[in-house]
CSV table of C-alpha atoms in Angstrom, one decimal:
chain,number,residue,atom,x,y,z
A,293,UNK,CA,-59.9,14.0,21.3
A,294,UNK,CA,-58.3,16.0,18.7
A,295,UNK,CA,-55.4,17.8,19.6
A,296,UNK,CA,-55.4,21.9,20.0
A,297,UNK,CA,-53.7,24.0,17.5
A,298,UNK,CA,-51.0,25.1,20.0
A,299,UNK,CA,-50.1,21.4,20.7
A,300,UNK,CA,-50.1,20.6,16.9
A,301,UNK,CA,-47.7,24.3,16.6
A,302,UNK,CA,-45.4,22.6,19.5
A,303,UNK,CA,-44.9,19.1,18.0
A,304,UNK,CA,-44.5,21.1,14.4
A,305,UNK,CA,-41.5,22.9,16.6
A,306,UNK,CA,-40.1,19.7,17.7
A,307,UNK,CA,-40.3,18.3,14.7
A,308,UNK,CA,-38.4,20.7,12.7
A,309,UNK,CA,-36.0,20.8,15.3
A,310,UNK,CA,-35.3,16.7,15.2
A,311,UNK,CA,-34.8,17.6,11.7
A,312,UNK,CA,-32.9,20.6,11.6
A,313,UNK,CA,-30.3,18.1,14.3
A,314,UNK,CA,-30.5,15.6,12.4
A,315,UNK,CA,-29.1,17.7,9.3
A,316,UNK,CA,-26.0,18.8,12.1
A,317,UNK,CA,-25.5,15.0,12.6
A,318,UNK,CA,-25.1,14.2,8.9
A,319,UNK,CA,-23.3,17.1,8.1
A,320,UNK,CA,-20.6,16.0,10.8
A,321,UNK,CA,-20.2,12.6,10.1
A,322,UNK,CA,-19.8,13.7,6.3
A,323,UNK,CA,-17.0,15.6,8.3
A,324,UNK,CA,-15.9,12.8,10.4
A,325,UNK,CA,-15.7,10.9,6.8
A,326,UNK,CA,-13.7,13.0,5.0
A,327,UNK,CA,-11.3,13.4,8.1
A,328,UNK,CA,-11.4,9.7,8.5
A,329,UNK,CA,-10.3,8.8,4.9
A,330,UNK,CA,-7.4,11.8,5.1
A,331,UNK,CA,-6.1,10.3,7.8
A,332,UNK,CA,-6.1,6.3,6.1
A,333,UNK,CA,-4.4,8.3,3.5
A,334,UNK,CA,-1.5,9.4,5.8
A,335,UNK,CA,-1.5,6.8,7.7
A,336,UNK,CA,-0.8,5.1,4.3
A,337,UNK,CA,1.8,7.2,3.1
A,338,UNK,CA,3.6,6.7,6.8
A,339,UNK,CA,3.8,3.1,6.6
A,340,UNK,CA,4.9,3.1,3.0
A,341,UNK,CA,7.1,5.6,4.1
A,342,UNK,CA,8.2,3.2,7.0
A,343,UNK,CA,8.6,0.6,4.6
A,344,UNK,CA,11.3,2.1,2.4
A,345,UNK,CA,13.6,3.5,5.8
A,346,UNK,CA,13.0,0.2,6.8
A,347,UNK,CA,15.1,-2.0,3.8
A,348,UNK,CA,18.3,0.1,5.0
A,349,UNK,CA,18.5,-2.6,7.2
A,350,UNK,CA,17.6,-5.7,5.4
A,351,UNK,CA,20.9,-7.9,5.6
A,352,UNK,CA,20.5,-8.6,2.0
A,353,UNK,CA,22.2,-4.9,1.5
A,354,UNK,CA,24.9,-5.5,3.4
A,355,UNK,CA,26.1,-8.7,1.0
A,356,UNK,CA,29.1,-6.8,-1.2
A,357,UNK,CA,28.3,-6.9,-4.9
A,358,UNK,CA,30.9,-9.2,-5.9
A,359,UNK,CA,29.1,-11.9,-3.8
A,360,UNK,CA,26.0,-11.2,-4.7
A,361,UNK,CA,27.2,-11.0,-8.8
A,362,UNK,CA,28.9,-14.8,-7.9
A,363,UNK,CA,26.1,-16.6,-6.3
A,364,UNK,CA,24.3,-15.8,-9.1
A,365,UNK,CA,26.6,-17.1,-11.3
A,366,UNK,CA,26.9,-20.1,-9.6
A,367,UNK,CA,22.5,-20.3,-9.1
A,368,UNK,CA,23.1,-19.7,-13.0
A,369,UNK,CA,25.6,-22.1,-14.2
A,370,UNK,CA,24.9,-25.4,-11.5
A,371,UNK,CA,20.9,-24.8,-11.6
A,372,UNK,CA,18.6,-26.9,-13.9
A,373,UNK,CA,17.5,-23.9,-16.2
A,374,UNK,CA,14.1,-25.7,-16.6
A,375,UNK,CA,13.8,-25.2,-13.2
A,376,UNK,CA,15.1,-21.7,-12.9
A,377,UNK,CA,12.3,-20.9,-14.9
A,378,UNK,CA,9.1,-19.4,-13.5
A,379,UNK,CA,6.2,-18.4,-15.8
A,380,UNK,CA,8.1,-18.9,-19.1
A,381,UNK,CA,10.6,-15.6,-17.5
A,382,UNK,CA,14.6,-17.4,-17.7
A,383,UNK,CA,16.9,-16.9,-14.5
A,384,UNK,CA,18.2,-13.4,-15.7
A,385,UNK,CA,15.0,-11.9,-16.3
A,386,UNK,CA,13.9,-13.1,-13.1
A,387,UNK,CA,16.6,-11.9,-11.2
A,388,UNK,CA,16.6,-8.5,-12.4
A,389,UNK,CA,12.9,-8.1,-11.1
A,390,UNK,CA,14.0,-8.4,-7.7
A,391,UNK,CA,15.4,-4.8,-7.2
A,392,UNK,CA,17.3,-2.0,-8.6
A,393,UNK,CA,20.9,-3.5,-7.4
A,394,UNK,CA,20.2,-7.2,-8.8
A,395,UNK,CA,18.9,-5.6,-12.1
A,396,UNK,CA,22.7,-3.6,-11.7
A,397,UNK,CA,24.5,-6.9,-11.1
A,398,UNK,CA,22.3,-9.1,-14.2
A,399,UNK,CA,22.7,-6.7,-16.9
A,400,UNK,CA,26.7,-6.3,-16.0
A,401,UNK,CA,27.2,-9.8,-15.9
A,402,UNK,CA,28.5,-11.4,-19.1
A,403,UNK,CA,27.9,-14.8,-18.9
A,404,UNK,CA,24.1,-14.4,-18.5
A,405,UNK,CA,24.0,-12.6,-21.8
């Protein structure tokens, strides 16, 4: 039995209404997307963020410079150089790589130069 023409008008209106949703639905999770990867972003930026107020309290801070300068020194002038050697990069090179402060201390100190 073939269908009327007023059943094949309704199921053309259900049709295009499934579709005209289903447009809604991807336009929102493109939405829901964009949101998501804003928020990874600053969620990101938080922890990095978090990260950085977070060394304030590394005990490694809170050793005076004068120690810090000596145990190198000592790491410098007892150690093996062959084995202070990582990647062809001698003992000085490597300790300035560590942070801003050690980089202080190895290009001050004398004796490694």
């Amino acid at each position: 039995m073939r269908p009327t023409n007023a059943k094949l008008k309704d199921v053309e209106a259900q049709i295009s209404e499934m579709m005209a949703h289903i447009r809604e639905l991807k336009s929102q999770v493109k939405q829901a997307k964009t949101k998501l990867r804003r928020l990874r972003n600053e969620e990101a930026a938080i922890f990095e963020s978090l990260a950085d107020h977070r060394l304030v309290f590394s005990p490694f801070r809170n050793i005076p410079e004068d120690v810090l300068r000596e145990i190198c020194i000592q790491a410098y002038l007892e150690g093996n150089m062959a084995e202070l050697t990582f990647m062809g990069l001698p003992l000085p090179f490597r300790l300035a790589k560590i942070c801003r402060g050690m980089r202080y201390i190895v290009l001050t100190t004398p004796i490694f130069w």
